[in-house]
Amino acid sequence: VDFSLFDSLYIYDIYENISYNESIFFCGAIMIAAIVVGFFPEYSILDALLLKLLNQVDYVIFVDNSGGESFLKNDPESRAQIEYLNLGSNQGLGFALNEGFKLAIARGCDYVATFDQDSAPPDLMIRDLWETHNALLQQGINCAAVAPIFYDRRENIKVRFPFYKEIDHVICAVPQEGDTAKAIEVDVLITSGMLVKASVWSQGIHYNSGLFVDYTDTEWCFRVRAAGFKLYASLSQEMGHAPSDAPPARILGLNFFRYSPLRRYYWFRNTTFFIRQSYVSRAWKKRILIGLLLRFFVNILIDDKKIASLKMMCKGLYDGLANKDGAYKQK
């Protein structure tokens, strides 16, 4: 999962009024697909996710970046309803999402919900997100995607992860309390649980496959907003998720996710790439740069393989400045 920005920052925005109504969605006039990207998944969690989505959308597409061949092996009837794309090897998150979108659009889908393999969406979540999205569009808001509030499903206490928004050149925390029949505008959403209007992807705003994993959804969100679209989170939906290798370490009110040295490489490489892009504001560049420096030292403290993490973070910074992308290649 790509939690590149949710790793550190918090935000605020004004609530938009959403009026819910029955719609053509329930008459089958529009079509929705769900894309699940997998990589050596925990089958019990993946299978539960796929079964849940079969009841919520028209097509479920499982894009396998490796190790997911045995999904739903004890339920052949349900497995037959899944459109399975086996990429043969790990091609990265962006490539997998783009392949899934190609298939969904070829099937005539109007909306696509994207998921990581370890999420647990509630019943009717897709319906709610579509109603929110549709209400925003009817208000004349050029909305590209809507997503639920999310929390780490592995923790005993439910802690909502924050959303962010830049207001007057300051990155602010978006309050998530209030009328659940409302949505909040945000600057960035994560891959899992995001309901995307398919025409946004069709017009050429694809995922950057060169990033491979970290910042894939963040970078896409910033390009989407630069193209004039808006992003929203629905206050009425919460989704359990596993954003890292283990529950986060919380220090001074900030969340620090635990990752392998390889993921440290991707995060630091892609962060270095991201903050140099023209569609990233000065406020965001400043905040992310501070977060990068802070994480460099905190990661050494919280990671189990401290020396390996240090080496991979330094390698990531170097390769980011050298504009290297794609999968990490060991020499």
PDB file of C-alpha atoms in Angstrom, residues 58-201:
ATOM      1  CA  ASP A  58     -20.296  -5.273 -11.784  1.00  0.00           C
ATOM      2  CA  TYR A  59     -16.737  -6.546 -12.358  1.00  0.00           C
ATOM      3  CA  VAL A  60     -13.999  -7.564  -9.947  1.00  0.00           C
ATOM      4  CA  ILE A  61     -10.513  -7.567 -11.468  1.00  0.00           C
ATOM      5  CA  PHE A  62      -7.629  -9.125  -9.540  1.00  0.00           C
ATOM      6  CA  VAL A  63      -4.249  -7.983 -10.860  1.00  0.00           C
ATOM      7  CA  ASP A  64      -1.582 -10.334  -9.524  1.00  0.00           C
ATOM      8  CA  ASN A  65       1.928  -8.903  -9.201  1.00  0.00           C
ATOM      9  CA  SER A  66       3.099 -12.371  -8.036  1.00  0.00           C
ATOM     10  CA  GLY A  67       2.093 -15.011  -5.542  1.00  0.00           C
ATOM     11  CA  GLY A  68      -1.671 -14.719  -5.783  1.00  0.00           C
ATOM     12  CA  GLU A  69      -2.505 -17.628  -8.060  1.00  0.00           C
ATOM     13  CA  SER A  70      -4.384 -19.612  -5.414  1.00  0.00           C
ATOM     14  CA  PHE A  71      -7.011 -17.004  -4.569  1.00  0.00           C
ATOM     15  CA  LEU A  72     -10.447 -18.466  -3.736  1.00  0.00           C
ATOM     16  CA  LYS A  73      -9.127 -21.984  -4.392  1.00  0.00           C
ATOM     17  CA  ASN A  74     -11.835 -23.472  -2.169  1.00  0.00           C
ATOM     18  CA  ASP A  75     -14.598 -21.495  -3.867  1.00  0.00           C
ATOM     19  CA  PRO A  76     -14.326 -22.185  -7.622  1.00  0.00           C
ATOM     20  CA  GLU A  77     -17.749 -20.715  -8.329  1.00  0.00           C
ATOM     21  CA  SER A  78     -16.769 -17.333  -6.923  1.00  0.00           C
ATOM     22  CA  ARG A  79     -13.290 -17.545  -8.438  1.00  0.00           C
ATOM     23  CA  ALA A  80     -14.875 -17.944 -11.876  1.00  0.00           C
ATOM     24  CA  GLN A  81     -16.535 -14.550 -11.425  1.00  0.00           C
ATOM     25  CA  ILE A  82     -13.193 -12.796 -10.915  1.00  0.00           C
ATOM     26  CA  GLU A  83     -11.312 -11.412 -13.923  1.00  0.00           C
ATOM     27  CA  TYR A  84      -7.744 -12.514 -13.226  1.00  0.00           C
ATOM     28  CA  LEU A  85      -4.721 -10.712 -14.671  1.00  0.00           C
ATOM     29  CA  ASN A  86      -1.493 -12.544 -13.853  1.00  0.00           C
ATOM     30  CA  LEU A  87       1.414 -10.197 -14.602  1.00  0.00           C
ATOM     31  CA  GLY A  88       3.936 -12.993 -14.131  1.00  0.00           C
ATOM     32  CA  SER A  89       6.260 -10.899 -11.974  1.00  0.00           C
ATOM     33  CA  ASN A  90       6.105  -7.803  -9.815  1.00  0.00           C
ATOM     34  CA  GLN A  91       5.551  -4.903 -12.214  1.00  0.00           C
ATOM     35  CA  GLY A  92       4.726  -2.395  -9.489  1.00  0.00           C
ATOM     36  CA  LEU A  93       1.536  -0.757  -8.293  1.00  0.00           C
ATOM     37  CA  GLY A  94       1.195   1.843 -11.050  1.00  0.00           C
ATOM     38  CA  PHE A  95       1.581  -0.653 -13.881  1.00  0.00           C
ATOM     39  CA  ALA A  96      -0.929  -3.019 -12.256  1.00  0.00           C
ATOM     40  CA  LEU A  97      -3.503  -0.253 -11.798  1.00  0.00           C
ATOM     41  CA  ASN A  98      -3.111   0.902 -15.390  1.00  0.00           C
ATOM     42  CA  GLU A  99      -3.634  -2.644 -16.662  1.00  0.00           C
ATOM     43  CA  GLY A 100      -6.711  -2.980 -14.494  1.00  0.00           C
ATOM     44  CA  PHE A 101      -8.131   0.304 -15.771  1.00  0.00           C
ATOM     45  CA  LYS A 102      -7.582  -0.801 -19.369  1.00  0.00           C
ATOM     46  CA  LEU A 103      -9.678  -3.913 -18.781  1.00  0.00           C
ATOM     47  CA  ALA A 104     -12.373  -2.087 -16.793  1.00  0.00           C
ATOM     48  CA  ILE A 105     -12.797   0.544 -19.491  1.00  0.00           C
ATOM     49  CA  ALA A 106     -12.830  -2.118 -22.197  1.00  0.00           C
ATOM     50  CA  ARG A 107     -15.754  -3.667 -20.278  1.00  0.00           C
ATOM     51  CA  GLY A 108     -17.567  -0.331 -20.491  1.00  0.00           C
ATOM     52  CA  CYS A 109     -17.219   0.663 -16.843  1.00  0.00           C
ATOM     53  CA  ASP A 110     -17.919   4.258 -15.834  1.00  0.00           C
ATOM     54  CA  TYR A 111     -16.276   4.086 -12.398  1.00  0.00           C
ATOM     55  CA  VAL A 112     -13.406   2.071 -10.987  1.00  0.00           C
ATOM     56  CA  ALA A 113     -12.767   1.354  -7.307  1.00  0.00           C
ATOM     57  CA  THR A 114      -9.128   0.561  -6.525  1.00  0.00           C
ATOM     58  CA  PHE A 115      -8.004  -1.659  -3.644  1.00  0.00           C
ATOM     59  CA  ASP A 116      -4.906  -3.099  -2.050  1.00  0.00           C
ATOM     60  CA  GLN A 117      -5.038  -6.758  -1.078  1.00  0.00           C
ATOM     61  CA  ASP A 118      -5.324  -6.153   2.669  1.00  0.00           C
ATOM     62  CA  SER A 119      -8.380  -3.904   2.961  1.00  0.00           C
ATOM     63  CA  ALA A 120     -11.741  -4.702   4.542  1.00  0.00           C
ATOM     64  CA  PRO A 121     -14.499  -2.522   3.019  1.00  0.00           C
ATOM     65  CA  PRO A 122     -17.902  -2.493   4.719  1.00  0.00           C
ATOM     66  CA  ASP A 123     -21.102  -3.586   2.992  1.00  0.00           C
ATOM     67  CA  LEU A 124     -22.540  -1.025   0.553  1.00  0.00           C
ATOM     68  CA  MET A 125     -19.385   1.103   0.652  1.00  0.00           C
ATOM     69  CA  ILE A 126     -19.155   1.377  -3.134  1.00  0.00           C
ATOM     70  CA  ARG A 127     -22.812   2.392  -3.335  1.00  0.00           C
ATOM     71  CA  ASP A 128     -22.263   5.133  -0.764  1.00  0.00           C
ATOM     72  CA  LEU A 129     -19.137   6.438  -2.482  1.00  0.00           C
ATOM     73  CA  TRP A 130     -20.937   6.516  -5.815  1.00  0.00           C
ATOM     74  CA  GLU A 131     -23.884   8.418  -4.322  1.00  0.00           C
ATOM     75  CA  THR A 132     -21.455  10.921  -2.803  1.00  0.00           C
ATOM     76  CA  HIS A 133     -19.612  11.248  -6.096  1.00  0.00           C
ATOM     77  CA  ASN A 134     -22.836  11.662  -8.052  1.00  0.00           C
ATOM     78  CA  ALA A 135     -24.142  14.321  -5.655  1.00  0.00           C
ATOM     79  CA  LEU A 136     -20.916  16.309  -6.037  1.00  0.00           C
ATOM     80  CA  LEU A 137     -21.133  16.127  -9.818  1.00  0.00           C
ATOM     81  CA  GLN A 138     -24.761  17.318  -9.706  1.00  0.00           C
ATOM     82  CA  GLN A 139     -23.582  20.337  -7.703  1.00  0.00           C
ATOM     83  CA  GLY A 140     -21.229  21.190 -10.550  1.00  0.00           C
ATOM     84  CA  ILE A 141     -18.099  20.010  -8.724  1.00  0.00           C
ATOM     85  CA  ASN A 142     -15.540  18.466 -11.062  1.00  0.00           C
ATOM     86  CA  CYS A 143     -14.837  15.492  -8.824  1.00  0.00           C
ATOM     87  CA  ALA A 144     -12.339  12.840  -9.921  1.00  0.00           C
ATOM     88  CA  ALA A 145     -12.466  10.473  -6.957  1.00  0.00           C
ATOM     89  CA  VAL A 146     -14.080   9.826  -3.576  1.00  0.00           C
ATOM     90  CA  ALA A 147     -12.751   7.595  -0.790  1.00  0.00           C
ATOM     91  CA  PRO A 148     -13.691   6.455   2.728  1.00  0.00           C
ATOM     92  CA  ILE A 149     -12.053   7.371   6.010  1.00  0.00           C
ATOM     93  CA  PHE A 150      -9.574   4.653   6.918  1.00  0.00           C
ATOM     94  CA  TYR A 151      -7.940   3.141   9.986  1.00  0.00           C
ATOM     95  CA  ASP A 152      -5.450   0.360  10.760  1.00  0.00           C
ATOM     96  CA  ARG A 153      -7.583  -2.779  11.120  1.00  0.00           C
ATOM     97  CA  ARG A 154      -4.859  -4.541  13.180  1.00  0.00           C
ATOM     98  CA  GLU A 155      -5.016  -2.212  16.179  1.00  0.00           C
ATOM     99  CA  ASN A 156      -7.322  -2.709  19.147  1.00  0.00           C
ATOM    100  CA  ILE A 157      -8.242   0.973  19.265  1.00  0.00           C
ATOM    101  CA  LYS A 158      -9.643   2.477  16.068  1.00  0.00           C
ATOM    102  CA  VAL A 159      -7.427   5.418  15.113  1.00  0.00           C
ATOM    103  CA  ARG A 160      -8.474   7.274  11.994  1.00  0.00           C
ATOM    104  CA  PHE A 161      -5.667   8.317   9.701  1.00  0.00           C
ATOM    105  CA  PRO A 162      -5.717  11.973   8.683  1.00  0.00           C
ATOM    106  CA  PHE A 163      -6.520  13.720   5.432  1.00  0.00           C
ATOM    107  CA  TYR A 164      -4.679  16.797   4.220  1.00  0.00           C
ATOM    108  CA  LYS A 165      -5.505  20.047   2.487  1.00  0.00           C
ATOM    109  CA  GLU A 166      -3.525  23.171   1.697  1.00  0.00           C
ATOM    110  CA  ILE A 167      -5.300  26.364   2.792  1.00  0.00           C
ATOM    111  CA  ASP A 168      -3.660  29.770   2.283  1.00  0.00           C
ATOM    112  CA  HIS A 169      -0.286  28.104   1.667  1.00  0.00           C
ATOM    113  CA  VAL A 170      -0.466  26.086   4.885  1.00  0.00           C
ATOM    114  CA  ILE A 171      -1.003  22.318   5.133  1.00  0.00           C
ATOM    115  CA  CYS A 172      -3.885  21.907   7.580  1.00  0.00           C
ATOM    116  CA  ALA A 173      -5.691  19.031   9.265  1.00  0.00           C
ATOM    117  CA  VAL A 174      -9.156  18.183   7.959  1.00  0.00           C
ATOM    118  CA  PRO A 175     -11.578  17.418  10.824  1.00  0.00           C
ATOM    119  CA  GLN A 176     -13.359  14.124  10.249  1.00  0.00           C
ATOM    120  CA  GLU A 177     -16.147  14.598  12.778  1.00  0.00           C
ATOM    121  CA  GLY A 178     -19.571  15.995  11.961  1.00  0.00           C
ATOM    122  CA  ASP A 179     -22.529  15.272   9.712  1.00  0.00           C
ATOM    123  CA  THR A 180     -21.917  11.907   8.057  1.00  0.00           C
ATOM    124  CA  ALA A 181     -24.060  12.998   5.102  1.00  0.00           C
ATOM    125  CA  LYS A 182     -21.218  15.279   4.059  1.00  0.00           C
ATOM    126  CA  ALA A 183     -17.933  14.982   2.255  1.00  0.00           C
ATOM    127  CA  ILE A 184     -14.689  16.875   2.756  1.00  0.00           C
ATOM    128  CA  GLU A 185     -12.416  18.106   0.031  1.00  0.00           C
ATOM    129  CA  VAL A 186      -8.837  16.867   0.407  1.00  0.00           C
ATOM    130  CA  ASP A 187      -5.565  17.091  -1.460  1.00  0.00           C
ATOM    131  CA  VAL A 188      -4.725  13.400  -1.590  1.00  0.00           C
ATOM    132  CA  LEU A 189      -6.353   9.965  -1.245  1.00  0.00           C
ATOM    133  CA  ILE A 190      -4.819   6.520  -0.953  1.00  0.00           C
ATOM    134  CA  THR A 191      -5.253   3.759  -3.504  1.00  0.00           C
ATOM    135  CA  SER A 192      -7.356   1.438  -1.409  1.00  0.00           C
ATOM    136  CA  GLY A 193     -11.037   2.287  -1.368  1.00  0.00           C
ATOM    137  CA  MET A 194     -10.782   5.117  -3.900  1.00  0.00           C
ATOM    138  CA  LEU A 195     -13.699   5.323  -6.354  1.00  0.00           C
ATOM    139  CA  VAL A 196     -12.405   6.943  -9.553  1.00  0.00           C
ATOM    140  CA  LYS A 197     -14.367   8.340 -12.447  1.00  0.00           C
ATOM    141  CA  ALA A 198     -13.063   6.242 -15.350  1.00  0.00           C
ATOM    142  CA  SER A 199     -13.072   9.150 -17.814  1.00  0.00           C
ATOM    143  CA  VAL A 200     -10.307  10.819 -15.774  1.00  0.00           C
ATOM    144  CA  TRP A 201      -7.986   7.912 -16.543  1.00  0.00           C
TER     145      TRP A 201
END
